[in-house]
Coordinates of C-alpha atoms in Angstrom, one line a residue:
X15 CA -14.9 -14.8 4.2
X16 CA -15.4 -14.6 8.0
X17 CA -15.8 -10.8 8.0
X18 CA -17.8 -8.2 6.2
X19 CA -15.2 -5.4 6.6
X20 CA -12.9 -5.6 3.5
X21 CA -10.4 -2.7 3.3
X22 CA -8.4 -3.9 0.4
X23 CA -8.9 -6.0 -2.8
X24 CA -6.1 -7.0 -5.2
X25 CA -6.5 -9.0 -8.5
X26 CA -3.6 -11.1 -9.9
X27 CA -2.7 -9.4 -13.2
X28 CA -1.7 -12.7 -14.8
X29 CA -4.6 -14.8 -13.5
X30 CA -7.7 -12.7 -13.0
X31 CA -9.5 -15.5 -11.3
X32 CA -7.1 -15.1 -8.3
X33 CA -8.2 -12.4 -5.8
X34 CA -6.8 -11.3 -2.5
X35 CA -8.8 -9.5 0.2
X36 CA -7.5 -7.6 3.2
X37 CA -10.0 -7.6 6.0
X38 CA -10.5 -5.8 9.3
X39 CA -10.2 -8.5 11.9
X40 CA -9.7 -11.6 9.7
X41 CA -6.3 -10.9 8.0
X42 CA -5.9 -11.9 4.3
X43 CA -8.1 -14.1 2.3
X44 CA -7.6 -15.6 -1.2
X45 CA -9.9 -16.8 -3.9
X46 CA -8.9 -18.7 -7.0
X47 CA -12.4 -18.8 -8.5
X48 CA -13.2 -15.1 -9.0
X49 CA -14.5 -14.7 -5.4
X50 CA -17.0 -17.7 -5.3
X51 CA -15.0 -19.2 -2.4
X52 CA -12.3 -17.8 -0.1
X53 CA -9.5 -19.3 2.0
X54 CA -7.7 -17.6 4.9
X55 CA -4.0 -17.2 4.2
X56 CA -2.4 -15.8 7.4
X57 CA 0.6 -18.1 8.0
X58 CA 3.2 -15.8 9.6
X59 CA 0.9 -12.8 9.5
X60 CA 0.6 -11.6 13.1
X61 CA -1.8 -8.8 12.2
X62 CA -5.5 -9.4 11.5
X63 CA -6.4 -5.7 10.7
X64 CA -5.4 -5.0 7.1
X65 CA -5.5 -1.5 5.6
X66 CA -3.9 -2.2 2.2
X67 CA -2.8 -5.0 0.0
X68 CA -0.9 -4.8 -3.3
X69 CA 0.6 -7.3 -5.8
X70 CA 3.9 -6.8 -7.5
X71 CA 2.9 -6.2 -11.1
X72 CA 6.0 -8.0 -12.5
X73 CA 6.1 -10.8 -10.0
X74 CA 2.5 -11.5 -9.0
X75 CA 3.6 -14.2 -6.5
X76 CA 4.9 -11.3 -4.4
X77 CA 2.4 -9.4 -2.2
X78 CA 2.7 -6.7 0.4
X79 CA 0.2 -5.7 3.1
X80 CA 0.0 -2.7 5.4
X81 CA -1.5 -3.4 8.8
X82 CA -2.9 -1.6 11.8
X83 CA -0.2 -1.9 14.5
X84 CA 2.1 -4.5 13.0
X85 CA 3.7 -2.6 10.0
X86 CA 4.3 -4.2 6.6
X87 CA 4.3 -7.9 5.7
X88 CA 5.6 -9.5 2.5
X89 CA 4.7 -12.8 0.8
X90 CA 6.7 -14.3 -2.0
X91 CA 4.6 -17.4 -2.4
X92 CA 1.1 -16.0 -3.4
X93 CA 0.2 -15.5 0.2
X94 CA 1.0 -19.0 1.5
X95 CA 3.3 -17.4 4.1
X96 CA 4.1 -13.8 5.3
X97 CA 7.2 -12.2 6.8
X98 CA 7.3 -8.8 8.6
X99 CA 9.5 -6.2 6.7
X100 CA 9.8 -3.3 9.1
X101 CA 13.5 -2.4 9.4
X102 CA 13.7 1.4 9.5
X103 CA 9.9 2.0 9.7
X104 CA 9.0 4.4 12.5
X105 CA 5.3 3.5 12.6
X106 CA 3.5 0.2 12.6
X107 CA 0.3 1.8 11.4
X108 CA 0.6 1.5 7.6
X109 CA -2.4 2.9 5.6
X110 CA -0.9 2.7 2.1
X111 CA 1.6 0.6 0.1
X112 CA 2.5 1.6 -3.4
X113 CA 4.9 -0.2 -5.8
X114 CA 6.9 1.5 -8.5
X115 CA 5.6 -0.3 -11.7
X116 CA 8.9 0.1 -13.5
X117 CA 11.3 -0.8 -10.7
X118 CA 9.2 -3.0 -8.4
X119 CA 11.9 -3.2 -5.8
X120 CA 11.0 0.4 -5.0
X121 CA 8.1 0.8 -2.6
X122 CA 6.5 3.6 -0.7
X123 CA 4.3 3.4 2.4
X124 CA 2.0 5.9 4.0
X125 CA 2.5 5.7 7.8
X126 CA 0.1 7.3 10.2
X127 CA 2.1 9.9 12.2
X128 CA 5.3 9.4 10.3
X129 CA 4.5 10.4 6.7
X130 CA 6.0 8.5 3.8
X131 CA 8.8 6.0 3.9
X132 CA 10.6 4.5 0.9
X133 CA 12.3 1.2 0.2
X134 CA 14.6 0.5 -2.7
X135 CA 15.3 -3.1 -1.8
X136 CA 11.8 -4.7 -1.9
X137 CA 11.0 -3.7 1.7
X138 CA 14.1 -5.1 3.3
X139 CA 14.9 -1.6 4.7
X140 CA 12.9 1.7 4.8
X141 CA 14.0 5.4 5.1
X142 CA 11.8 8.4 5.8
X143 CA 10.8 10.3 2.7
X144 CA 8.6 13.2 4.1
X145 CA 10.5 16.4 3.5
X146 CA 7.9 19.1 2.9
X147 CA 4.9 17.3 4.2
X148 CA 3.2 19.5 6.8
X149 CA 1.0 16.6 7.9
X150 CA 2.6 13.2 8.7
X151 CA -0.7 11.3 8.9
X152 CA -0.7 9.8 5.4
X153 CA -3.7 7.8 4.3
X154 CA -2.9 7.2 0.6
X155 CA 0.0 7.2 -1.8
X156 CA -0.3 7.0 -5.6
X157 CA 2.5 6.7 -8.2
X158 CA 2.4 8.0 -11.8
X159 CA 2.8 4.8 -13.9
X160 CA 4.5 6.6 -16.7
X161 CA 6.8 8.8 -14.6
X162 CA 7.3 6.9 -11.3
X163 CA 9.3 9.8 -9.8
X164 CA 6.0 11.6 -9.5
X165 CA 4.0 10.6 -6.4
X166 CA 0.9 11.9 -4.6
X167 CA 0.2 11.6 -0.9
X168 CA -3.2 12.2 0.7
X169 CA -3.2 13.3 4.4
X170 CA -5.5 13.6 7.3
X171 CA -5.6 17.3 7.8
X172 CA -3.5 19.0 5.1
X173 CA -5.0 17.6 1.9
X174 CA -2.9 16.6 -1.0
X175 CA 0.8 16.7 -1.7
X176 CA 3.0 15.9 -4.7
X177 CA 6.6 14.8 -5.2
X178 CA 8.4 14.9 -8.5
X179 CA 11.7 13.5 -7.2
X180 CA 10.7 10.0 -5.9
X181 CA 9.6 11.2 -2.6
X182 CA 12.7 13.2 -1.7
X183 CA 10.5 16.4 -1.3
X184 CA 6.9 17.2 -1.3
X185 CA 4.8 20.3 -2.1
X186 CA 1.1 21.0 -1.3
X187 CA -1.4 20.6 -4.1
X188 CA -4.5 21.4 -2.0
X189 CA -5.6 24.6 -3.7
X190 CA -9.2 24.3 -4.5
X191 CA -9.9 21.3 -2.3
X192 CA -12.8 21.9 0.1
X193 CA -11.8 19.1 2.4
X194 CA -8.5 18.6 4.0
X195 CA -8.7 14.8 4.5
X196 CA -7.8 12.6 1.5
X197 CA -8.4 8.9 2.1
X198 CA -7.7 7.5 -1.4
X199 CA -6.1 8.5 -4.6
X200 CA -6.2 7.2 -8.2
X201 CA -4.3 8.1 -11.3
X202 CA -5.6 7.7 -14.8
X203 CA -3.2 5.1 -16.3
X204 CA -3.6 6.5 -19.9
X205 CA -3.4 10.2 -18.9
X206 CA -1.6 10.4 -15.6
X207 CA -1.8 14.2 -15.4

């Protein structure tokens, strides 16, 4: 690794020795020996500042990365090459990418200044999905693995929001939060509630 600022780490679910790291300034790196050594894998990736990196749980050769200023990129060959997939995105500042674990062609991104966008075709096209969000600076998006129509979005300024209709509408769930900035979210896979 040529940087000490790692913003994202993803582990191949079928080969746990394979790791991917999204860095701030160095793009994406890959290790096939559990992190002992790393190789830069940035062919086609015009962004070097990576916010998020996810692996398709059903097709681990497919990866998505959200970048600072260059939108979303997709790789279908384990990171050997990357292609921008930004048709319909209103922002190039992507802080979160989430994959529906049951229908992996459905993706959600958290875009700074433009809320949540949704794709139902593996990122080929995107549509806004922010009705009800009172803050469009979205830092994180999490999806309920057992009920993928249920999503959560963490914002910079208005706390937490929840959708139960696949992102079509959102309601605030910030009662009791003492801070209004939510940078990251996690859902218990065994007990998603």
